[in-house]
PDB file of C-alpha atoms in Angstrom:
ATOM      1  CA  MET U   1      57.616 -33.651  36.319  1.00 41.00           C
ATOM      2  CA  LYS U   2      54.356 -31.722  36.035  1.00 46.00           C
ATOM      3  CA  GLY U   3      52.607 -29.223  38.293  1.00 46.00           C
ATOM      4  CA  GLY U   4      53.850 -28.302  41.722  1.00 47.00           C
ATOM      5  CA  ASN U   5      56.952 -26.165  41.994  1.00 47.00           C
ATOM      6  CA  ASP U   6      58.913 -27.988  39.301  1.00 47.00           C
ATOM      7  CA  PRO U   7      59.294 -25.714  36.251  1.00 44.00           C
ATOM      8  CA  LEU U   8      60.174 -28.627  33.994  1.00 41.00           C
ATOM      9  CA  TRP U   9      56.475 -29.522  33.608  1.00 45.00           C
ATOM     10  CA  ILE U  10      56.146 -26.761  31.008  1.00 48.00           C
ATOM     11  CA  ILE U  11      58.737 -28.419  28.732  1.00 47.00           C
ATOM     12  CA  PRO U  12      56.740 -30.521  26.261  1.00 55.00           C
ATOM     13  CA  ASN U  13      57.626 -34.194  26.015  1.00 68.00           C
ATOM     14  CA  SER U  14      56.749 -36.211  22.912  1.00 72.00           C
ATOM     15  CA  MET U  15      53.148 -36.796  24.053  1.00 71.00           C
ATOM     16  CA  GLN U  16      52.574 -33.125  24.861  1.00 80.00           C
ATOM     17  CA  ALA U  17      54.175 -32.100  21.567  1.00 84.00           C
ATOM     18  CA  SER U  18      51.801 -34.431  19.729  1.00 86.00           C
ATOM     19  CA  SER U  19      48.820 -32.991  21.603  1.00 86.00           C
ATOM     20  CA  LEU U  20      49.966 -29.441  20.817  1.00 88.00           C
ATOM     21  CA  PHE U  21      50.300 -30.363  17.141  1.00 91.00           C
ATOM     22  CA  TRP U  22      46.769 -31.760  16.938  1.00 91.00           C
ATOM     23  CA  PHE U  23      45.438 -28.816  18.942  1.00 90.00           C
ATOM     24  CA  VAL U  24      46.900 -26.355  16.432  1.00 91.00           C
ATOM     25  CA  ALA U  25      45.797 -28.519  13.498  1.00 92.00           C
ATOM     26  CA  GLY U  26      42.270 -28.662  14.892  1.00 89.00           C
ATOM     27  CA  LEU U  27      42.260 -24.924  15.504  1.00 88.00           C
ATOM     28  CA  LEU U  28      43.356 -24.114  11.940  1.00 90.00           C
ATOM     29  CA  THR U  29      40.780 -26.551  10.553  1.00 92.00           C
ATOM     30  CA  LEU U  30      38.068 -24.949  12.706  1.00 87.00           C
ATOM     31  CA  VAL U  31      38.932 -21.415  11.609  1.00 86.00           C
ATOM     32  CA  GLY U  32      39.139 -22.420   7.949  1.00 88.00           C
ATOM     33  CA  GLY U  33      35.854 -24.308   8.140  1.00 87.00           C
ATOM     34  CA  ALA U  34      34.084 -21.352   9.727  1.00 85.00           C
ATOM     35  CA  GLU U  35      35.454 -19.015   7.043  1.00 83.00           C
ATOM     36  CA  PHE U  36      34.253 -21.217   4.184  1.00 86.00           C
ATOM     37  CA  LEU U  37      30.846 -21.809   5.764  1.00 84.00           C
ATOM     38  CA  VAL U  38      30.232 -18.115   6.438  1.00 83.00           C
ATOM     39  CA  ARG U  39      31.418 -17.160   2.948  1.00 82.00           C
ATOM     40  CA  GLY U  40      29.185 -19.714   1.258  1.00 86.00           C
ATOM     41  CA  ALA U  41      26.142 -19.008   3.434  1.00 84.00           C
ATOM     42  CA  SER U  42      26.518 -15.234   3.030  1.00 83.00           C
ATOM     43  CA  SER U  43      26.782 -15.580  -0.741  1.00 84.00           C
ATOM     44  CA  LEU U  44      23.675 -17.780  -0.878  1.00 82.00           C
ATOM     45  CA  ALA U  45      21.813 -15.248   1.265  1.00 81.00           C
ATOM     46  CA  ARG U  46      22.792 -12.421  -1.089  1.00 80.00           C
ATOM     47  CA  ARG U  47      21.458 -14.452  -4.006  1.00 82.00           C
ATOM     48  CA  LEU U  48      18.154 -14.673  -2.119  1.00 77.00           C
ATOM     49  CA  ARG U  49      18.096 -10.839  -1.872  1.00 76.00           C
ATOM     50  CA  MET U  50      18.525 -10.753   1.890  1.00 74.00           C
ATOM     51  CA  SER U  51      19.519  -7.401   3.361  1.00 73.00           C
ATOM     52  CA  PRO U  52      23.286  -7.035   3.980  1.00 73.00           C
ATOM     53  CA  VAL U  53      22.506  -5.801   7.485  1.00 72.00           C
ATOM     54  CA  VAL U  54      20.425  -8.886   8.290  1.00 75.00           C
ATOM     55  CA  ILE U  55      23.154 -11.151   6.886  1.00 77.00           C
ATOM     56  CA  GLY U  56      25.747  -9.374   8.994  1.00 74.00           C
ATOM     57  CA  LEU U  57      23.660  -9.578  12.158  1.00 71.00           C
ATOM     58  CA  THR U  58      22.844 -13.264  11.769  1.00 75.00           C
ATOM     59  CA  ILE U  59      25.009 -15.365   9.439  1.00 79.00           C
ATOM     60  CA  VAL U  60      28.264 -13.467   9.949  1.00 77.00           C
ATOM     61  CA  ALA U  61      27.884 -12.674  13.668  1.00 73.00           C
ATOM     62  CA  PHE U  62      26.712 -16.185  14.548  1.00 79.00           C
ATOM     63  CA  GLY U  63      28.965 -17.865  11.996  1.00 80.00           C
ATOM     64  CA  THR U  64      32.126 -16.535  13.611  1.00 82.00           C
ATOM     65  CA  SER U  65      31.015 -18.332  16.797  1.00 86.00           C
ATOM     66  CA  LEU U  66      30.776 -21.720  15.076  1.00 87.00           C
ATOM     67  CA  PRO U  67      34.192 -22.862  16.375  1.00 89.00           C
ATOM     68  CA  GLU U  68      33.011 -22.223  19.946  1.00 89.00           C
ATOM     69  CA  LEU U  69      29.778 -24.078  19.190  1.00 92.00           C
ATOM     70  CA  VAL U  70      31.320 -27.243  17.792  1.00 90.00           C
ATOM     71  CA  VAL U  71      34.057 -27.375  20.460  1.00 90.00           C
ATOM     72  CA  SER U  72      31.603 -26.909  23.342  1.00 92.00           C
ATOM     73  CA  ALA U  73      29.161 -29.375  21.791  1.00 91.00           C
ATOM     74  CA  GLY U  74      31.979 -31.870  21.305  1.00 89.00           C
ATOM     75  CA  GLY U  75      33.027 -31.406  24.908  1.00 89.00           C
ATOM     76  CA  SER U  76      29.471 -32.021  26.100  1.00 91.00           C
ATOM     77  CA  MET U  77      29.260 -35.224  24.057  1.00 90.00           C
ATOM     78  CA  LYS U  78      32.341 -36.470  25.906  1.00 87.00           C
ATOM     79  CA  GLY U  79      30.964 -35.402  29.304  1.00 88.00           C
ATOM     80  CA  LEU U  80      33.349 -32.440  29.602  1.00 87.00           C
ATOM     81  CA  GLY U  81      30.949 -29.823  30.905  1.00 88.00           C
ATOM     82  CA  GLY U  82      33.783 -27.733  32.317  1.00 89.00           C
ATOM     83  CA  LEU U  83      35.412 -27.456  28.903  1.00 90.00           C
ATOM     84  CA  ALA U  84      32.103 -26.522  27.256  1.00 90.00           C
ATOM     85  CA  ALA U  85      31.187 -23.820  29.768  1.00 91.00           C
ATOM     86  CA  GLY U  86      34.752 -22.569  30.145  1.00 92.00           C
ATOM     87  CA  ASN U  87      35.005 -22.094  26.389  1.00 93.00           C
ATOM     88  CA  VAL U  88      31.896 -19.875  26.399  1.00 94.00           C
ATOM     89  CA  VAL U  89      33.004 -17.748  29.346  1.00 94.00           C
ATOM     90  CA  GLY U  90      36.606 -17.436  28.189  1.00 94.00           C
ATOM     91  CA  SER U  91      35.574 -16.586  24.642  1.00 94.00           C
ATOM     92  CA  ASN U  92      33.285 -13.779  25.795  1.00 94.00           C
ATOM     93  CA  ILE U  93      36.008 -12.342  28.010  1.00 95.00           C
ATOM     94  CA  PHE U  94      38.467 -12.542  25.115  1.00 94.00           C
ATOM     95  CA  ASN U  95      35.956 -10.903  22.770  1.00 93.00           C
ATOM     96  CA  ILE U  96      35.449  -7.876  25.010  1.00 93.00           C
ATOM     97  CA  GLY U  97      38.859  -7.529  26.620  1.00 93.00           C
ATOM     98  CA  ILE U  98      41.173  -8.327  23.713  1.00 93.00           C
ATOM     99  CA  ILE U  99      39.237  -8.042  20.449  1.00 93.00           C
ATOM    100  CA  LEU U 100      37.133  -4.991  21.281  1.00 92.00           C
ATOM    101  CA  GLY U 101      40.177  -3.391  22.878  1.00 93.00           C
ATOM    102  CA  ALA U 102      42.248  -4.025  19.747  1.00 93.00           C
ATOM    103  CA  ALA U 103      39.510  -2.499  17.590  1.00 92.00           C
ATOM    104  CA  ALA U 104      39.402   0.583  19.824  1.00 92.00           C
ATOM    105  CA  LEU U 105      43.176   1.003  19.436  1.00 94.00           C
ATOM    106  CA  ILE U 106      42.809   0.920  15.653  1.00 93.00           C
ATOM    107  CA  THR U 107      39.936   3.392  15.392  1.00 90.00           C
ATOM    108  CA  PRO U 108      37.607   5.241  17.802  1.00 89.00           C
ATOM    109  CA  LEU U 109      34.447   3.197  18.284  1.00 83.00           C
ATOM    110  CA  ARG U 110      31.770   5.811  17.615  1.00 81.00           C
ATOM    111  CA  VAL U 111      28.825   3.492  17.091  1.00 73.00           C
ATOM    112  CA  GLN U 112      25.951   4.855  14.997  1.00 65.00           C
ATOM    113  CA  PHE U 113      23.941   1.678  14.635  1.00 60.00           C
ATOM    114  CA  SER U 114      20.756   2.136  16.667  1.00 60.00           C
ATOM    115  CA  LEU U 115      20.328  -1.621  17.216  1.00 60.00           C
ATOM    116  CA  ILE U 116      23.352  -1.552  19.512  1.00 68.00           C
ATOM    117  CA  ARG U 117      21.171   0.313  21.987  1.00 75.00           C
ATOM    118  CA  VAL U 118      19.066  -2.828  22.148  1.00 80.00           C
ATOM    119  CA  ASP U 119      21.760  -5.455  21.661  1.00 82.00           C
ATOM    120  CA  ALA U 120      24.114  -4.247  24.403  1.00 85.00           C
ATOM    121  CA  PRO U 121      21.445  -4.537  27.138  1.00 90.00           C
ATOM    122  CA  VAL U 122      20.487  -7.937  25.717  1.00 90.00           C
ATOM    123  CA  MET U 123      24.122  -9.048  25.972  1.00 92.00           C
ATOM    124  CA  ILE U 124      24.320  -7.841  29.589  1.00 93.00           C
ATOM    125  CA  ALA U 125      21.048  -9.614  30.457  1.00 95.00           C
ATOM    126  CA  ALA U 126      22.248 -12.831  28.774  1.00 95.00           C
ATOM    127  CA  THR U 127      25.510 -12.597  30.727  1.00 95.00           C
ATOM    128  CA  CYS U 128      23.655 -12.256  34.030  1.00 95.00           C
ATOM    129  CA  LEU U 129      21.363 -15.151  33.110  1.00 94.00           C
ATOM    130  CA  GLY U 130      24.273 -17.390  32.088  1.00 92.00           C
ATOM    131  CA  ALA U 131      26.181 -16.568  35.283  1.00 92.00           C
ATOM    132  CA  SER U 132      23.116 -17.340  37.398  1.00 92.00           C
ATOM    133  CA  LEU U 133      22.592 -20.706  35.703  1.00 91.00           C
ATOM    134  CA  MET U 134      26.248 -21.710  35.978  1.00 88.00           C
ATOM    135  CA  ALA U 135      26.207 -20.790  39.666  1.00 88.00           C
ATOM    136  CA  TRP U 136      23.889 -23.790  40.113  1.00 85.00           C
ATOM    137  CA  SER U 137      26.710 -26.033  38.778  1.00 79.00           C
ATOM    138  CA  VAL U 138      24.283 -27.845  36.443  1.00 84.00           C
ATOM    139  CA  ILE U 139      22.331 -26.427  33.486  1.00 89.00           C
ATOM    140  CA  SER U 140      19.502 -28.875  32.780  1.00 91.00           C
ATOM    141  CA  ARG U 141      18.060 -29.779  29.367  1.00 93.00           C
ATOM    142  CA  PRO U 142      14.864 -27.718  29.929  1.00 95.00           C
ATOM    143  CA  LEU U 143      16.991 -24.674  30.791  1.00 94.00           C
ATOM    144  CA  GLY U 144      19.107 -25.314  27.710  1.00 94.00           C
ATOM    145  CA  ALA U 145      15.958 -25.380  25.581  1.00 96.00           C
ATOM    146  CA  LEU U 146      14.859 -22.112  27.194  1.00 96.00           C
ATOM    147  CA  LEU U 147      18.176 -20.495  26.228  1.00 96.00           C
ATOM    148  CA  LEU U 148      17.686 -21.584  22.601  1.00 96.00           C
ATOM    149  CA  ILE U 149      14.142 -20.197  22.577  1.00 97.00           C
ATOM    150  CA  LEU U 150      15.457 -16.868  23.868  1.00 96.00           C
ATOM    151  CA  LEU U 151      18.108 -16.851  21.125  1.00 95.00           C
ATOM    152  CA  ALA U 152      15.490 -17.565  18.453  1.00 93.00           C
ATOM    153  CA  ALA U 153      13.278 -14.741  19.774  1.00 94.00           C
ATOM    154  CA  TYR U 154      16.237 -12.358  19.820  1.00 90.00           C
ATOM    155  CA  THR U 155      17.179 -13.251  16.240  1.00 87.00           C
ATOM    156  CA  VAL U 156      13.635 -12.782  14.942  1.00 86.00           C
ATOM    157  CA  PHE U 157      13.428  -9.450  16.747  1.00 86.00           C
ATOM    158  CA  GLN U 158      16.720  -8.361  15.164  1.00 80.00           C
ATOM    159  CA  ILE U 159      15.552  -9.205  11.674  1.00 77.00           C
ATOM    160  CA  ARG U 160      12.176  -7.487  12.098  1.00 79.00           C
ATOM    161  CA  ILE U 161      13.576  -4.179  13.312  1.00 76.00           C
ATOM    162  CA  ALA U 162      16.702  -4.096  11.117  1.00 69.00           C
ATOM    163  CA  GLY U 163      14.867  -2.711   8.106  1.00 63.00           C
ATOM    164  CA  ARG U 164      13.163   0.010  10.146  1.00 67.00           C
ATOM    165  CA  THR U 165      16.217   1.298  12.038  1.00 61.00           C
ATOM    166  CA  THR U 166      19.123   0.961   9.614  1.00 60.00           C
ATOM    167  CA  ASN U 167      20.439   4.175   8.098  1.00 64.00           C
ATOM    168  CA  ASP U 168      22.245   4.547   4.761  1.00 67.00           C
ATOM    169  CA  THR U 169      25.690   4.755   6.361  1.00 67.00           C
ATOM    170  CA  VAL U 170      25.319   1.483   8.212  1.00 68.00           C
ATOM    171  CA  ASP U 171      23.760  -0.244   5.218  1.00 69.00           C
ATOM    172  CA  ALA U 172      26.735   0.851   3.102  1.00 72.00           C
ATOM    173  CA  GLU U 173      29.144  -0.587   5.696  1.00 70.00           C
ATOM    174  CA  TYR U 174      27.521  -4.000   5.585  1.00 73.00           C
ATOM    175  CA  ARG U 175      27.175  -3.927   1.799  1.00 72.00           C
ATOM    176  CA  GLU U 176      30.914  -3.220   1.467  1.00 73.00           C
ATOM    177  CA  ALA U 177      31.768  -5.999   3.913  1.00 69.00           C
ATOM    178  CA  LEU U 178      29.607  -8.467   1.968  1.00 69.00           C
ATOM    179  CA  PRO U 179      30.535  -8.130  -1.722  1.00 64.00           C
ATOM    180  CA  GLU U 180      28.281  -9.415  -4.457  1.00 70.00           C
ATOM    181  CA  PRO U 181      28.537 -13.210  -4.871  1.00 73.00           C
ATOM    182  CA  SER U 182      30.698 -14.613  -7.646  1.00 71.00           C
ATOM    183  CA  GLY U 183      30.588 -18.066  -9.136  1.00 75.00           C
ATOM    184  CA  GLY U 184      27.459 -20.183  -8.932  1.00 82.00           C
ATOM    185  CA  PRO U 185      25.162 -21.507  -6.195  1.00 85.00           C
ATOM    186  CA  LEU U 186      26.834 -24.919  -6.470  1.00 87.00           C
ATOM    187  CA  ARG U 187      30.161 -23.465  -5.386  1.00 87.00           C
ATOM    188  CA  ASP U 188      28.500 -21.672  -2.470  1.00 86.00           C
ATOM    189  CA  SER U 189      26.829 -24.925  -1.411  1.00 88.00           C
ATOM    190  CA  LEU U 190      30.173 -26.757  -1.576  1.00 89.00           C
ATOM    191  CA  TYR U 191      31.681 -24.043   0.617  1.00 87.00           C
ATOM    192  CA  VAL U 192      28.931 -24.601   3.184  1.00 87.00           C
ATOM    193  CA  LEU U 193      29.250 -28.402   3.145  1.00 90.00           C
ATOM    194  CA  GLY U 194      33.046 -28.299   3.186  1.00 91.00           C
ATOM    195  CA  GLY U 195      33.011 -25.803   6.025  1.00 88.00           C
ATOM    196  CA  LEU U 196      30.671 -27.986   8.070  1.00 87.00           C
ATOM    197  CA  GLY U 197      32.884 -31.018   7.520  1.00 90.00           C
ATOM    198  CA  ALA U 198      35.999 -29.092   8.538  1.00 90.00           C
ATOM    199  CA  LEU U 199      34.245 -27.849  11.696  1.00 88.00           C
ATOM    200  CA  VAL U 200      33.351 -31.385  12.741  1.00 86.00           C
ATOM    201  CA  ILE U 201      36.853 -32.756  12.110  1.00 91.00           C
ATOM    202  CA  GLY U 202      38.623 -29.765  13.660  1.00 89.00           C
ATOM    203  CA  SER U 203      36.488 -29.851  16.797  1.00 87.00           C
ATOM    204  CA  GLN U 204      37.258 -33.544  17.299  1.00 86.00           C
ATOM    205  CA  TRP U 205      40.999 -32.921  17.086  1.00 90.00           C
ATOM    206  CA  MET U 206      40.841 -29.852  19.301  1.00 87.00           C
ATOM    207  CA  VAL U 207      38.720 -31.386  22.074  1.00 88.00           C
ATOM    208  CA  ASP U 208      40.763 -34.585  22.264  1.00 87.00           C
ATOM    209  CA  SER U 209      44.084 -32.745  22.301  1.00 89.00           C
ATOM    210  CA  ALA U 210      42.806 -30.197  24.872  1.00 87.00           C
ATOM    211  CA  VAL U 211      41.896 -33.046  27.230  1.00 85.00           C
ATOM    212  CA  GLU U 212      45.338 -34.591  26.779  1.00 86.00           C
ATOM    213  CA  LEU U 213      47.023 -31.249  27.474  1.00 85.00           C
ATOM    214  CA  ALA U 214      44.906 -30.720  30.597  1.00 84.00           C
ATOM    215  CA  ARG U 215      45.976 -34.105  31.919  1.00 80.00           C
ATOM    216  CA  ALA U 216      49.637 -33.537  31.022  1.00 83.00           C
ATOM    217  CA  TRP U 217      49.709 -30.110  32.675  1.00 84.00           C
ATOM    218  CA  GLY U 218      47.733 -31.211  35.722  1.00 84.00           C
ATOM    219  CA  VAL U 219      44.865 -28.710  35.296  1.00 84.00           C
ATOM    220  CA  GLY U 220      41.125 -29.120  34.837  1.00 83.00           C
ATOM    221  CA  GLU U 221      39.366 -29.078  31.484  1.00 82.00           C
ATOM    222  CA  ALA U 222      37.600 -25.856  32.510  1.00 85.00           C
ATOM    223  CA  VAL U 223      40.968 -24.066  32.789  1.00 89.00           C
ATOM    224  CA  ILE U 224      41.948 -25.213  29.292  1.00 88.00           C
ATOM    225  CA  GLY U 225      38.536 -24.099  28.021  1.00 87.00           C
ATOM    226  CA  LEU U 226      38.864 -20.673  29.653  1.00 89.00           C
ATOM    227  CA  THR U 227      42.316 -20.021  28.205  1.00 89.00           C
ATOM    228  CA  ILE U 228      43.845 -21.557  25.091  1.00 87.00           C
ATOM    229  CA  VAL U 229      40.633 -23.094  23.741  1.00 90.00           C
ATOM    230  CA  ALA U 230      38.671 -19.856  24.224  1.00 90.00           C
ATOM    231  CA  ALA U 231      41.401 -17.724  22.657  1.00 88.00           C
ATOM    232  CA  GLY U 232      41.770 -20.106  19.738  1.00 87.00           C
ATOM    233  CA  THR U 233      38.084 -20.407  18.919  1.00 87.00           C
ATOM    234  CA  SER U 234      37.763 -16.597  19.053  1.00 88.00           C
ATOM    235  CA  LEU U 235      40.141 -16.114  16.127  1.00 86.00           C
ATOM    236  CA  PRO U 236      37.298 -15.671  13.572  1.00 86.00           C
ATOM    237  CA  GLU U 237      35.844 -12.848  15.675  1.00 85.00           C
ATOM    238  CA  LEU U 238      39.324 -11.331  15.969  1.00 87.00           C
ATOM    239  CA  ALA U 239      39.881 -11.393  12.211  1.00 84.00           C
ATOM    240  CA  THR U 240      36.409 -10.036  11.388  1.00 83.00           C
ATOM    241  CA  THR U 241      36.471  -7.266  13.990  1.00 88.00           C
ATOM    242  CA  VAL U 242      40.030  -6.074  13.350  1.00 87.00           C
ATOM    243  CA  LEU U 243      39.428  -6.029   9.589  1.00 84.00           C
ATOM    244  CA  ALA U 244      36.230  -4.023  10.092  1.00 85.00           C
ATOM    245  CA  ALA U 245      38.065  -1.595  12.383  1.00 87.00           C
ATOM    246  CA  CYS U 246      40.833  -1.114   9.803  1.00 88.00           C
ATOM    247  CA  ARG U 247      38.149  -0.264   7.251  1.00 82.00           C
ATOM    248  CA  ARG U 248      36.492   2.125   9.755  1.00 85.00           C
ATOM    249  CA  GLN U 249      33.363  -0.088   9.726  1.00 81.00           C
ATOM    250  CA  VAL U 250      32.727   0.555  13.409  1.00 82.00           C
ATOM    251  CA  ASP U 251      29.153  -0.724  13.501  1.00 79.00           C
ATOM    252  CA  ILE U 252      30.246  -4.079  12.091  1.00 80.00           C
ATOM    253  CA  ALA U 253      33.190  -4.314  14.495  1.00 83.00           C
ATOM    254  CA  VAL U 254      31.094  -3.711  17.614  1.00 84.00           C
ATOM    255  CA  GLY U 255      27.995  -5.519  16.345  1.00 81.00           C
ATOM    256  CA  ASN U 256      30.034  -8.643  15.630  1.00 83.00           C
ATOM    257  CA  ILE U 257      31.303  -8.790  19.220  1.00 88.00           C
ATOM    258  CA  VAL U 258      27.881  -8.160  20.760  1.00 87.00           C
ATOM    259  CA  GLY U 259      26.128 -10.673  18.493  1.00 85.00           C
ATOM    260  CA  SER U 260      28.813 -13.288  19.051  1.00 88.00           C
ATOM    261  CA  ASN U 261      28.625 -12.951  22.842  1.00 92.00           C
ATOM    262  CA  VAL U 262      24.838 -13.285  22.834  1.00 92.00           C
ATOM    263  CA  PHE U 263      25.095 -16.370  20.613  1.00 93.00           C
ATOM    264  CA  ASN U 264      27.751 -17.881  22.885  1.00 93.00           C
ATOM    265  CA  LEU U 265      25.652 -17.427  26.028  1.00 94.00           C
ATOM    266  CA  LEU U 266      22.250 -18.420  24.665  1.00 95.00           C
ATOM    267  CA  GLY U 267      23.055 -20.697  21.737  1.00 94.00           C
ATOM    268  CA  ILE U 268      26.187 -22.541  22.765  1.00 94.00           C
ATOM    269  CA  LEU U 269      25.235 -22.987  26.421  1.00 94.00           C
ATOM    270  CA  GLY U 270      21.772 -24.084  25.281  1.00 95.00           C
ATOM    271  CA  VAL U 271      23.039 -26.677  22.803  1.00 95.00           C
ATOM    272  CA  SER U 272      25.668 -27.966  25.234  1.00 93.00           C
ATOM    273  CA  ALA U 273      23.095 -28.336  28.032  1.00 93.00           C
ATOM    274  CA  ILE U 274      20.697 -30.258  25.770  1.00 94.00           C
ATOM    275  CA  ILE U 275      23.490 -32.586  24.698  1.00 90.00           C
TER     276      ILE U 275
END
């Protein structure tokens, strides 16, 4: 009843319906956890007088990729390398093809932020590097560590040059997107801890249900990772980028996609390979 030329395989039986339920539940838990973690971490960073631009380039851009990170890491822990790598590749394709395209439909993407001149080539180089490593079929632990070192160097470089290259217009965009914190540090810390817990639980549900769906539909885990898992874990980027585009915050919209793709290729592949 599944695969082949029989169309009835797409009709969910009770087991598939259960897997779909837990997949959606895990996805919603992941997205909610990422939102709470980013909100709490951003608020704590503002209390520490960090620049809004630096917060946007690091905590927000990387934080929206946390669902991809925990799902790929969870897949690696279960020996599902195809799911882990497919999630990274599919998410980056979704980010550029769907999310960036949607932002361009909302408002013209006239990017003023000078760091994009650096970040876009970095994203292209990271894409070429990731493709070359995956062509070998196996990314070893030393190569994974190298990817993390490259990500750390890129992040430090971003922070060091942000203050020298940011103009008033861009700074105002990030300041508007990151309002002044309300409440106390304890609430922010609870947001961070609660978000982390939700990410762990949601990733467990999503990975397990994705494997069940792959088996029920007769496809490989990599196909599931490239499609529904990648699209689902990219929802935080979609929400952040579309909202920024609606507010005409073009630098945030494009910067979020570029930063997220770099993090996916260097950070998530690196962590998954080490695991």
